Amino acid sequence: MRVLFRGLLTLVMSATLIGVLGTSASAACETAWGSLPKGTLSDYSQGPLERVRTGRQSCYDRLVIEVAGSGFGHRTEYVDQVVRDGSGEPVPLRGGAKLRIIVQAAAATGFPTGSPNLADVAGYTTFRQVAGAGSFEGQTTIGLGVRARLPFRVFTLLREGGGTRLIVDVAHTW
């Protein structure tokens, strides 16, 4: 009888522990951001787009675009094809879906606007490629190849010492 009781107790405790850990892990990834376009094109930055960097989080991959100025317009949306500014030529991107990010800031001198690999995203859960699509008439376009059409959010943060960071987070799952 004791053996049966211990076995049942172990089974119940294991199931409870797995349920609690599974619930807390999924609850931590509240990414109900949607996949519709975000941002508006309005004002142009007085400072240039200076650099792009990426990071991995437990629930999403993050793209950070650093601009020397502030108050600029931006728009991020899923598209069938990202095209180069000025020429309209397609930008090849790896992944099952493509995000076009338009920043109303000219690229800084030396920024690799046509680079097919603006950041190394090897091993990322969601990101497949970050590519420059050009800078033309005061705006810069970046193509972000992602695994699939997943929820994303976009927001800005002030940079220490001046300027702005445009943040694009793409969730790992729905």
mmCIF file with all atom_site columns, C-alpha atoms in Angstrom:
data_model
loop_
_atom_site.group_PDB
_atom_site.id
_atom_site.type_symbol
_atom_site.label_atom_id
_atom_site.label_alt_id
_atom_site.label_comp_id
_atom_site.label_asym_id
_atom_site.label_entity_id
_atom_site.label_seq_id
_atom_site.pdbx_PDB_ins_code
_atom_site.Cartn_x
_atom_site.Cartn_y
_atom_site.Cartn_z
_atom_site.occupancy
_atom_site.B_iso_or_equiv
_atom_site.pdbx_formal_charge
_atom_site.auth_seq_id
_atom_site.auth_comp_id
_atom_site.auth_asym_id
_atom_site.auth_atom_id
_atom_site.pdbx_PDB_model_num
ATOM 1   C CA . MET A 1 1   ? 0.000  0.000  0.000   1.00 0.00 ? 1   MET A CA 1
ATOM 2   C CA . ARG A 1 2   ? 2.847  2.387  0.895   1.00 0.00 ? 2   ARG A CA 1
ATOM 3   C CA . VAL A 1 3   ? 4.563  1.676  -2.419  1.00 0.00 ? 3   VAL A CA 1
ATOM 4   C CA . LEU A 1 4   ? 1.366  2.475  -4.300  1.00 0.00 ? 4   LEU A CA 1
ATOM 5   C CA . PHE A 1 5   ? 0.873  5.678  -2.283  1.00 0.00 ? 5   PHE A CA 1
ATOM 6   C CA . ARG A 1 6   ? 4.490  6.815  -2.908  1.00 0.00 ? 6   ARG A CA 1
ATOM 7   C CA . GLY A 1 7   ? 4.157  6.058  -6.610  1.00 0.00 ? 7   GLY A CA 1
ATOM 8   C CA . LEU A 1 8   ? 0.950  8.072  -6.904  1.00 0.00 ? 8   LEU A CA 1
ATOM 9   C CA . LEU A 1 9   ? 2.429  10.925 -4.870  1.00 0.00 ? 9   LEU A CA 1
ATOM 10  C CA . THR A 1 10  ? 5.515  11.018 -7.097  1.00 0.00 ? 10  THR A CA 1
ATOM 11  C CA . LEU A 1 11  ? 3.362  11.004 -10.221 1.00 0.00 ? 11  LEU A CA 1
ATOM 12  C CA . VAL A 1 12  ? 1.106  13.821 -8.955  1.00 0.00 ? 12  VAL A CA 1
ATOM 13  C CA . MET A 1 13  ? 4.073  15.949 -7.822  1.00 0.00 ? 13  MET A CA 1
ATOM 14  C CA . SER A 1 14  ? 5.855  15.454 -11.166 1.00 0.00 ? 14  SER A CA 1
ATOM 15  C CA . ALA A 1 15  ? 2.749  16.383 -13.151 1.00 0.00 ? 15  ALA A CA 1
ATOM 16  C CA . THR A 1 16  ? 2.192  19.457 -10.966 1.00 0.00 ? 16  THR A CA 1
ATOM 17  C CA . LEU A 1 17  ? 5.806  20.583 -11.337 1.00 0.00 ? 17  LEU A CA 1
ATOM 18  C CA . ILE A 1 18  ? 5.764  20.130 -15.115 1.00 0.00 ? 18  ILE A CA 1
ATOM 19  C CA . GLY A 1 19  ? 2.447  21.989 -15.362 1.00 0.00 ? 19  GLY A CA 1
ATOM 20  C CA . VAL A 1 20  ? 3.692  24.896 -13.264 1.00 0.00 ? 20  VAL A CA 1
ATOM 21  C CA . LEU A 1 21  ? 6.957  25.232 -15.172 1.00 0.00 ? 21  LEU A CA 1
ATOM 22  C CA . GLY A 1 22  ? 5.200  24.954 -18.523 1.00 0.00 ? 22  GLY A CA 1
ATOM 23  C CA . THR A 1 23  ? 2.634  27.591 -17.561 1.00 0.00 ? 23  THR A CA 1
ATOM 24  C CA . SER A 1 24  ? 5.170  30.094 -16.297 1.00 0.00 ? 24  SER A CA 1
ATOM 25  C CA . ALA A 1 25  ? 7.385  29.684 -19.349 1.00 0.00 ? 25  ALA A CA 1
ATOM 26  C CA . SER A 1 26  ? 4.520  30.259 -21.799 1.00 0.00 ? 26  SER A CA 1
ATOM 27  C CA . ALA A 1 27  ? 3.041  33.090 -19.717 1.00 0.00 ? 27  ALA A CA 1
ATOM 28  C CA . ALA A 1 28  ? 6.376  34.896 -19.896 1.00 0.00 ? 28  ALA A CA 1
ATOM 29  C CA . CYS A 1 29  ? 6.075  35.124 -23.692 1.00 0.00 ? 29  CYS A CA 1
ATOM 30  C CA . GLU A 1 30  ? 3.084  37.432 -24.068 1.00 0.00 ? 30  GLU A CA 1
ATOM 31  C CA . THR A 1 31  ? 3.655  38.528 -27.674 1.00 0.00 ? 31  THR A CA 1
ATOM 32  C CA . ALA A 1 32  ? 0.165  39.381 -28.912 1.00 0.00 ? 32  ALA A CA 1
ATOM 33  C CA . TRP A 1 33  ? 1.525  42.218 -31.046 1.00 0.00 ? 33  TRP A CA 1
ATOM 34  C CA . GLY A 1 34  ? -0.055 41.235 -34.345 1.00 0.00 ? 34  GLY A CA 1
ATOM 35  C CA . SER A 1 35  ? 1.458  41.329 -37.810 1.00 0.00 ? 35  SER A CA 1
ATOM 36  C CA . LEU A 1 36  ? -0.164 44.430 -39.318 1.00 0.00 ? 36  LEU A CA 1
ATOM 37  C CA . PRO A 1 37  ? 1.929  47.473 -40.433 1.00 0.00 ? 37  PRO A CA 1
ATOM 38  C CA . LYS A 1 38  ? 3.292  49.686 -37.675 1.00 0.00 ? 38  LYS A CA 1
ATOM 39  C CA . GLY A 1 39  ? 4.545  53.282 -37.641 1.00 0.00 ? 39  GLY A CA 1
ATOM 40  C CA . THR A 1 40  ? 3.918  56.268 -39.883 1.00 0.00 ? 40  THR A CA 1
ATOM 41  C CA . LEU A 1 41  ? 6.016  58.130 -42.395 1.00 0.00 ? 41  LEU A CA 1
ATOM 42  C CA . SER A 1 42  ? 6.080  61.786 -41.416 1.00 0.00 ? 42  SER A CA 1
ATOM 43  C CA . ASP A 1 43  ? 9.123  63.839 -40.444 1.00 0.00 ? 43  ASP A CA 1
ATOM 44  C CA . TYR A 1 44  ? 12.729 63.299 -41.435 1.00 0.00 ? 44  TYR A CA 1
ATOM 45  C CA . SER A 1 45  ? 15.555 62.996 -38.931 1.00 0.00 ? 45  SER A CA 1
ATOM 46  C CA . GLN A 1 46  ? 18.097 65.807 -38.767 1.00 0.00 ? 46  GLN A CA 1
ATOM 47  C CA . GLY A 1 47  ? 20.781 63.180 -38.060 1.00 0.00 ? 47  GLY A CA 1
ATOM 48  C CA . PRO A 1 48  ? 21.767 60.102 -40.077 1.00 0.00 ? 48  PRO A CA 1
ATOM 49  C CA . LEU A 1 49  ? 21.087 56.421 -39.553 1.00 0.00 ? 49  LEU A CA 1
ATOM 50  C CA . GLU A 1 50  ? 24.378 55.253 -38.066 1.00 0.00 ? 50  GLU A CA 1
ATOM 51  C CA . ARG A 1 51  ? 24.254 51.535 -37.342 1.00 0.00 ? 51  ARG A CA 1
ATOM 52  C CA . VAL A 1 52  ? 22.214 48.358 -37.070 1.00 0.00 ? 52  VAL A CA 1
ATOM 53  C CA . ARG A 1 53  ? 22.607 45.639 -34.450 1.00 0.00 ? 53  ARG A CA 1
ATOM 54  C CA . THR A 1 54  ? 20.645 42.594 -33.348 1.00 0.00 ? 54  THR A CA 1
ATOM 55  C CA . GLY A 1 55  ? 20.003 40.572 -30.222 1.00 0.00 ? 55  GLY A CA 1
ATOM 56  C CA . ARG A 1 56  ? 18.285 37.391 -29.098 1.00 0.00 ? 56  ARG A CA 1
ATOM 57  C CA . GLN A 1 57  ? 15.768 37.264 -26.252 1.00 0.00 ? 57  GLN A CA 1
ATOM 58  C CA . SER A 1 58  ? 13.907 34.286 -24.834 1.00 0.00 ? 58  SER A CA 1
ATOM 59  C CA . CYS A 1 59  ? 10.637 35.140 -26.656 1.00 0.00 ? 59  CYS A CA 1
ATOM 60  C CA . TYR A 1 60  ? 11.733 37.247 -29.636 1.00 0.00 ? 60  TYR A CA 1
ATOM 61  C CA . ASP A 1 61  ? 14.637 38.376 -31.816 1.00 0.00 ? 61  ASP A CA 1
ATOM 62  C CA . ARG A 1 62  ? 15.449 42.098 -31.752 1.00 0.00 ? 62  ARG A CA 1
ATOM 63  C CA . LEU A 1 63  ? 16.701 44.514 -34.419 1.00 0.00 ? 63  LEU A CA 1
ATOM 64  C CA . VAL A 1 64  ? 18.015 47.889 -33.223 1.00 0.00 ? 64  VAL A CA 1
ATOM 65  C CA . ILE A 1 65  ? 18.493 50.752 -35.691 1.00 0.00 ? 65  ILE A CA 1
ATOM 66  C CA . GLU A 1 66  ? 20.448 53.687 -34.301 1.00 0.00 ? 66  GLU A CA 1
ATOM 67  C CA . VAL A 1 67  ? 19.778 57.191 -35.647 1.00 0.00 ? 67  VAL A CA 1
ATOM 68  C CA . ALA A 1 68  ? 21.690 60.327 -34.608 1.00 0.00 ? 68  ALA A CA 1
ATOM 69  C CA . GLY A 1 69  ? 18.536 62.468 -34.741 1.00 0.00 ? 69  GLY A CA 1
ATOM 70  C CA . SER A 1 70  ? 15.055 62.242 -33.269 1.00 0.00 ? 70  SER A CA 1
ATOM 71  C CA . GLY A 1 71  ? 11.435 62.755 -34.286 1.00 0.00 ? 71  GLY A CA 1
ATOM 72  C CA . PHE A 1 72  ? 11.697 60.809 -37.538 1.00 0.00 ? 72  PHE A CA 1
ATOM 73  C CA . GLY A 1 73  ? 9.008  58.798 -39.267 1.00 0.00 ? 73  GLY A CA 1
ATOM 74  C CA . HIS A 1 74  ? 9.286  55.061 -39.721 1.00 0.00 ? 74  HIS A CA 1
ATOM 75  C CA . ARG A 1 75  ? 7.171  52.201 -41.029 1.00 0.00 ? 75  ARG A CA 1
ATOM 76  C CA . THR A 1 76  ? 7.566  48.443 -40.658 1.00 0.00 ? 76  THR A CA 1
ATOM 77  C CA . GLU A 1 77  ? 5.401  45.989 -42.551 1.00 0.00 ? 77  GLU A CA 1
ATOM 78  C CA . TYR A 1 78  ? 5.317  42.545 -44.093 1.00 0.00 ? 78  TYR A CA 1
ATOM 79  C CA . VAL A 1 79  ? 5.671  42.699 -47.873 1.00 0.00 ? 79  VAL A CA 1
ATOM 80  C CA . ASP A 1 80  ? 5.850  40.188 -50.704 1.00 0.00 ? 80  ASP A CA 1
ATOM 81  C CA . GLN A 1 81  ? 9.159  41.684 -51.857 1.00 0.00 ? 81  GLN A CA 1
ATOM 82  C CA . VAL A 1 82  ? 11.577 44.269 -50.437 1.00 0.00 ? 82  VAL A CA 1
ATOM 83  C CA . VAL A 1 83  ? 12.924 46.493 -53.214 1.00 0.00 ? 83  VAL A CA 1
ATOM 84  C CA . ARG A 1 84  ? 15.977 48.763 -53.419 1.00 0.00 ? 84  ARG A CA 1
ATOM 85  C CA . ASP A 1 85  ? 15.378 52.477 -52.886 1.00 0.00 ? 85  ASP A CA 1
ATOM 86  C CA . GLY A 1 86  ? 15.746 54.457 -56.091 1.00 0.00 ? 86  GLY A CA 1
ATOM 87  C CA . SER A 1 87  ? 15.924 51.486 -58.486 1.00 0.00 ? 87  SER A CA 1
ATOM 88  C CA . GLY A 1 88  ? 13.040 49.216 -57.461 1.00 0.00 ? 88  GLY A CA 1
ATOM 89  C CA . GLU A 1 89  ? 15.223 46.110 -57.882 1.00 0.00 ? 89  GLU A CA 1
ATOM 90  C CA . PRO A 1 90  ? 14.244 43.174 -55.627 1.00 0.00 ? 90  PRO A CA 1
ATOM 91  C CA . VAL A 1 91  ? 16.391 42.491 -52.553 1.00 0.00 ? 91  VAL A CA 1
ATOM 92  C CA . PRO A 1 92  ? 16.803 38.736 -52.077 1.00 0.00 ? 92  PRO A CA 1
ATOM 93  C CA . LEU A 1 93  ? 16.059 37.736 -48.462 1.00 0.00 ? 93  LEU A CA 1
ATOM 94  C CA . ARG A 1 94  ? 16.243 34.352 -46.748 1.00 0.00 ? 94  ARG A CA 1
ATOM 95  C CA . GLY A 1 95  ? 13.195 33.198 -44.779 1.00 0.00 ? 95  GLY A CA 1
ATOM 96  C CA . GLY A 1 96  ? 9.524  32.502 -45.242 1.00 0.00 ? 96  GLY A CA 1
ATOM 97  C CA . ALA A 1 97  ? 8.440  36.146 -44.751 1.00 0.00 ? 97  ALA A CA 1
ATOM 98  C CA . LYS A 1 98  ? 9.890  39.603 -45.371 1.00 0.00 ? 98  LYS A CA 1
ATOM 99  C CA . LEU A 1 99  ? 9.655  42.754 -43.270 1.00 0.00 ? 99  LEU A CA 1
ATOM 100 C CA . ARG A 1 100 ? 10.386 46.097 -44.927 1.00 0.00 ? 100 ARG A CA 1
ATOM 101 C CA . ILE A 1 101 ? 11.615 48.743 -42.503 1.00 0.00 ? 101 ILE A CA 1
ATOM 102 C CA . ILE A 1 102 ? 11.649 52.336 -43.762 1.00 0.00 ? 102 ILE A CA 1
ATOM 103 C CA . VAL A 1 103 ? 13.422 54.911 -41.608 1.00 0.00 ? 103 VAL A CA 1
ATOM 104 C CA . GLN A 1 104 ? 13.123 58.570 -42.572 1.00 0.00 ? 104 GLN A CA 1
ATOM 105 C CA . ALA A 1 105 ? 16.792 59.255 -42.022 1.00 0.00 ? 105 ALA A CA 1
ATOM 106 C CA . ALA A 1 106 ? 19.580 59.316 -44.593 1.00 0.00 ? 106 ALA A CA 1
ATOM 107 C CA . ALA A 1 107 ? 22.323 56.757 -44.056 1.00 0.00 ? 107 ALA A CA 1
ATOM 108 C CA . ALA A 1 108 ? 25.545 58.000 -42.488 1.00 0.00 ? 108 ALA A CA 1
ATOM 109 C CA . THR A 1 109 ? 28.624 58.228 -44.686 1.00 0.00 ? 109 THR A CA 1
ATOM 110 C CA . GLY A 1 110 ? 30.126 54.748 -44.852 1.00 0.00 ? 110 GLY A CA 1
ATOM 111 C CA . PHE A 1 111 ? 26.966 52.923 -43.746 1.00 0.00 ? 111 PHE A CA 1
ATOM 112 C CA . PRO A 1 112 ? 26.706 49.822 -45.997 1.00 0.00 ? 112 PRO A CA 1
ATOM 113 C CA . THR A 1 113 ? 23.257 50.570 -47.442 1.00 0.00 ? 113 THR A CA 1
ATOM 114 C CA . GLY A 1 114 ? 23.475 47.845 -50.089 1.00 0.00 ? 114 GLY A CA 1
ATOM 115 C CA . SER A 1 115 ? 24.963 45.119 -47.918 1.00 0.00 ? 115 SER A CA 1
ATOM 116 C CA . PRO A 1 116 ? 23.187 41.752 -48.073 1.00 0.00 ? 116 PRO A CA 1
ATOM 117 C CA . ASN A 1 117 ? 24.287 41.115 -44.473 1.00 0.00 ? 117 ASN A CA 1
ATOM 118 C CA . LEU A 1 118 ? 24.045 44.165 -42.210 1.00 0.00 ? 118 LEU A CA 1
ATOM 119 C CA . ALA A 1 119 ? 24.162 41.901 -39.124 1.00 0.00 ? 119 ALA A CA 1
ATOM 120 C CA . ASP A 1 120 ? 25.099 38.303 -38.419 1.00 0.00 ? 120 ASP A CA 1
ATOM 121 C CA . VAL A 1 121 ? 21.917 36.464 -37.412 1.00 0.00 ? 121 VAL A CA 1
ATOM 122 C CA . ALA A 1 122 ? 23.222 32.905 -37.717 1.00 0.00 ? 122 ALA A CA 1
ATOM 123 C CA . GLY A 1 123 ? 21.595 30.730 -35.073 1.00 0.00 ? 123 GLY A CA 1
ATOM 124 C CA . TYR A 1 124 ? 18.721 33.126 -34.359 1.00 0.00 ? 124 TYR A CA 1
ATOM 125 C CA . THR A 1 125 ? 15.292 31.604 -33.757 1.00 0.00 ? 125 THR A CA 1
ATOM 126 C CA . THR A 1 126 ? 13.298 33.977 -35.990 1.00 0.00 ? 126 THR A CA 1
ATOM 127 C CA . PHE A 1 127 ? 15.694 36.188 -37.987 1.00 0.00 ? 127 PHE A CA 1
ATOM 128 C CA . ARG A 1 128 ? 17.186 34.777 -41.186 1.00 0.00 ? 128 ARG A CA 1
ATOM 129 C CA . GLN A 1 129 ? 18.812 37.859 -42.774 1.00 0.00 ? 129 GLN A CA 1
ATOM 130 C CA . VAL A 1 130 ? 19.197 41.614 -42.311 1.00 0.00 ? 130 VAL A CA 1
ATOM 131 C CA . ALA A 1 131 ? 19.935 43.368 -45.621 1.00 0.00 ? 131 ALA A CA 1
ATOM 132 C CA . GLY A 1 132 ? 20.356 46.955 -46.718 1.00 0.00 ? 132 GLY A CA 1
ATOM 133 C CA . ALA A 1 133 ? 17.939 48.043 -49.439 1.00 0.00 ? 133 ALA A CA 1
ATOM 134 C CA . GLY A 1 134 ? 19.436 51.495 -49.997 1.00 0.00 ? 134 GLY A CA 1
ATOM 135 C CA . SER A 1 135 ? 19.172 55.076 -48.909 1.00 0.00 ? 135 SER A CA 1
ATOM 136 C CA . PHE A 1 136 ? 17.514 57.561 -51.242 1.00 0.00 ? 136 PHE A CA 1
ATOM 137 C CA . GLU A 1 137 ? 16.151 61.084 -50.807 1.00 0.00 ? 137 GLU A CA 1
ATOM 138 C CA . GLY A 1 138 ? 16.519 61.136 -47.034 1.00 0.00 ? 138 GLY A CA 1
ATOM 139 C CA . GLN A 1 139 ? 15.157 57.715 -46.187 1.00 0.00 ? 139 GLN A CA 1
ATOM 140 C CA . THR A 1 140 ? 16.793 54.338 -45.652 1.00 0.00 ? 140 THR A CA 1
ATOM 141 C CA . THR A 1 141 ? 15.209 50.940 -46.197 1.00 0.00 ? 141 THR A CA 1
ATOM 142 C CA . ILE A 1 142 ? 16.224 47.706 -44.504 1.00 0.00 ? 142 ILE A CA 1
ATOM 143 C CA . GLY A 1 143 ? 14.940 44.242 -45.377 1.00 0.00 ? 143 GLY A CA 1
ATOM 144 C CA . LEU A 1 144 ? 14.491 41.709 -42.597 1.00 0.00 ? 144 LEU A CA 1
ATOM 145 C CA . GLY A 1 145 ? 14.051 38.084 -43.620 1.00 0.00 ? 145 GLY A CA 1
ATOM 146 C CA . VAL A 1 146 ? 12.234 36.084 -40.940 1.00 0.00 ? 146 VAL A CA 1
ATOM 147 C CA . ARG A 1 147 ? 11.325 32.422 -40.488 1.00 0.00 ? 147 ARG A CA 1
ATOM 148 C CA . ALA A 1 148 ? 7.573  33.018 -40.964 1.00 0.00 ? 148 ALA A CA 1
ATOM 149 C CA . ARG A 1 149 ? 4.992  35.794 -40.715 1.00 0.00 ? 149 ARG A CA 1
ATOM 150 C CA . LEU A 1 150 ? 5.079  36.238 -36.940 1.00 0.00 ? 150 LEU A CA 1
ATOM 151 C CA . PRO A 1 151 ? 3.878  38.963 -34.555 1.00 0.00 ? 151 PRO A CA 1
ATOM 152 C CA . PHE A 1 152 ? 6.133  41.998 -34.239 1.00 0.00 ? 152 PHE A CA 1
ATOM 153 C CA . ARG A 1 153 ? 6.270  45.273 -32.362 1.00 0.00 ? 153 ARG A CA 1
ATOM 154 C CA . VAL A 1 154 ? 8.059  48.541 -33.104 1.00 0.00 ? 154 VAL A CA 1
ATOM 155 C CA . PHE A 1 155 ? 8.989  51.344 -30.713 1.00 0.00 ? 155 PHE A CA 1
ATOM 156 C CA . THR A 1 156 ? 11.629 54.004 -30.167 1.00 0.00 ? 156 THR A CA 1
ATOM 157 C CA . LEU A 1 157 ? 13.932 54.733 -27.240 1.00 0.00 ? 157 LEU A CA 1
ATOM 158 C CA . LEU A 1 158 ? 16.191 57.715 -26.677 1.00 0.00 ? 158 LEU A CA 1
ATOM 159 C CA . ARG A 1 159 ? 19.917 57.023 -26.918 1.00 0.00 ? 159 ARG A CA 1
ATOM 160 C CA . GLU A 1 160 ? 22.251 58.072 -24.169 1.00 0.00 ? 160 GLU A CA 1
ATOM 161 C CA . GLY A 1 161 ? 24.120 61.120 -25.439 1.00 0.00 ? 161 GLY A CA 1
ATOM 162 C CA . GLY A 1 162 ? 21.449 61.992 -28.026 1.00 0.00 ? 162 GLY A CA 1
ATOM 163 C CA . GLY A 1 163 ? 19.695 60.320 -30.900 1.00 0.00 ? 163 GLY A CA 1
ATOM 164 C CA . THR A 1 164 ? 17.109 57.577 -31.086 1.00 0.00 ? 164 THR A CA 1
ATOM 165 C CA . ARG A 1 165 ? 16.975 53.800 -31.331 1.00 0.00 ? 165 ARG A CA 1
ATOM 166 C CA . LEU A 1 166 ? 14.239 52.233 -33.437 1.00 0.00 ? 166 LEU A CA 1
ATOM 167 C CA . ILE A 1 167 ? 13.484 48.772 -32.003 1.00 0.00 ? 167 ILE A CA 1
ATOM 168 C CA . VAL A 1 168 ? 11.849 45.970 -34.015 1.00 0.00 ? 168 VAL A CA 1
ATOM 169 C CA . ASP A 1 169 ? 11.035 42.803 -32.041 1.00 0.00 ? 169 ASP A CA 1
ATOM 170 C CA . VAL A 1 170 ? 9.756  39.723 -33.895 1.00 0.00 ? 170 VAL A CA 1
ATOM 171 C CA . ALA A 1 171 ? 8.238  36.947 -31.765 1.00 0.00 ? 171 ALA A CA 1
ATOM 172 C CA . HIS A 1 172 ? 9.472  33.376 -31.971 1.00 0.00 ? 172 HIS A CA 1
ATOM 173 C CA . THR A 1 173 ? 5.901  32.003 -32.063 1.00 0.00 ? 173 THR A CA 1
ATOM 174 C CA . TRP A 1 174 ? 2.275  33.127 -32.283 1.00 0.00 ? 174 TRP A CA 1
#
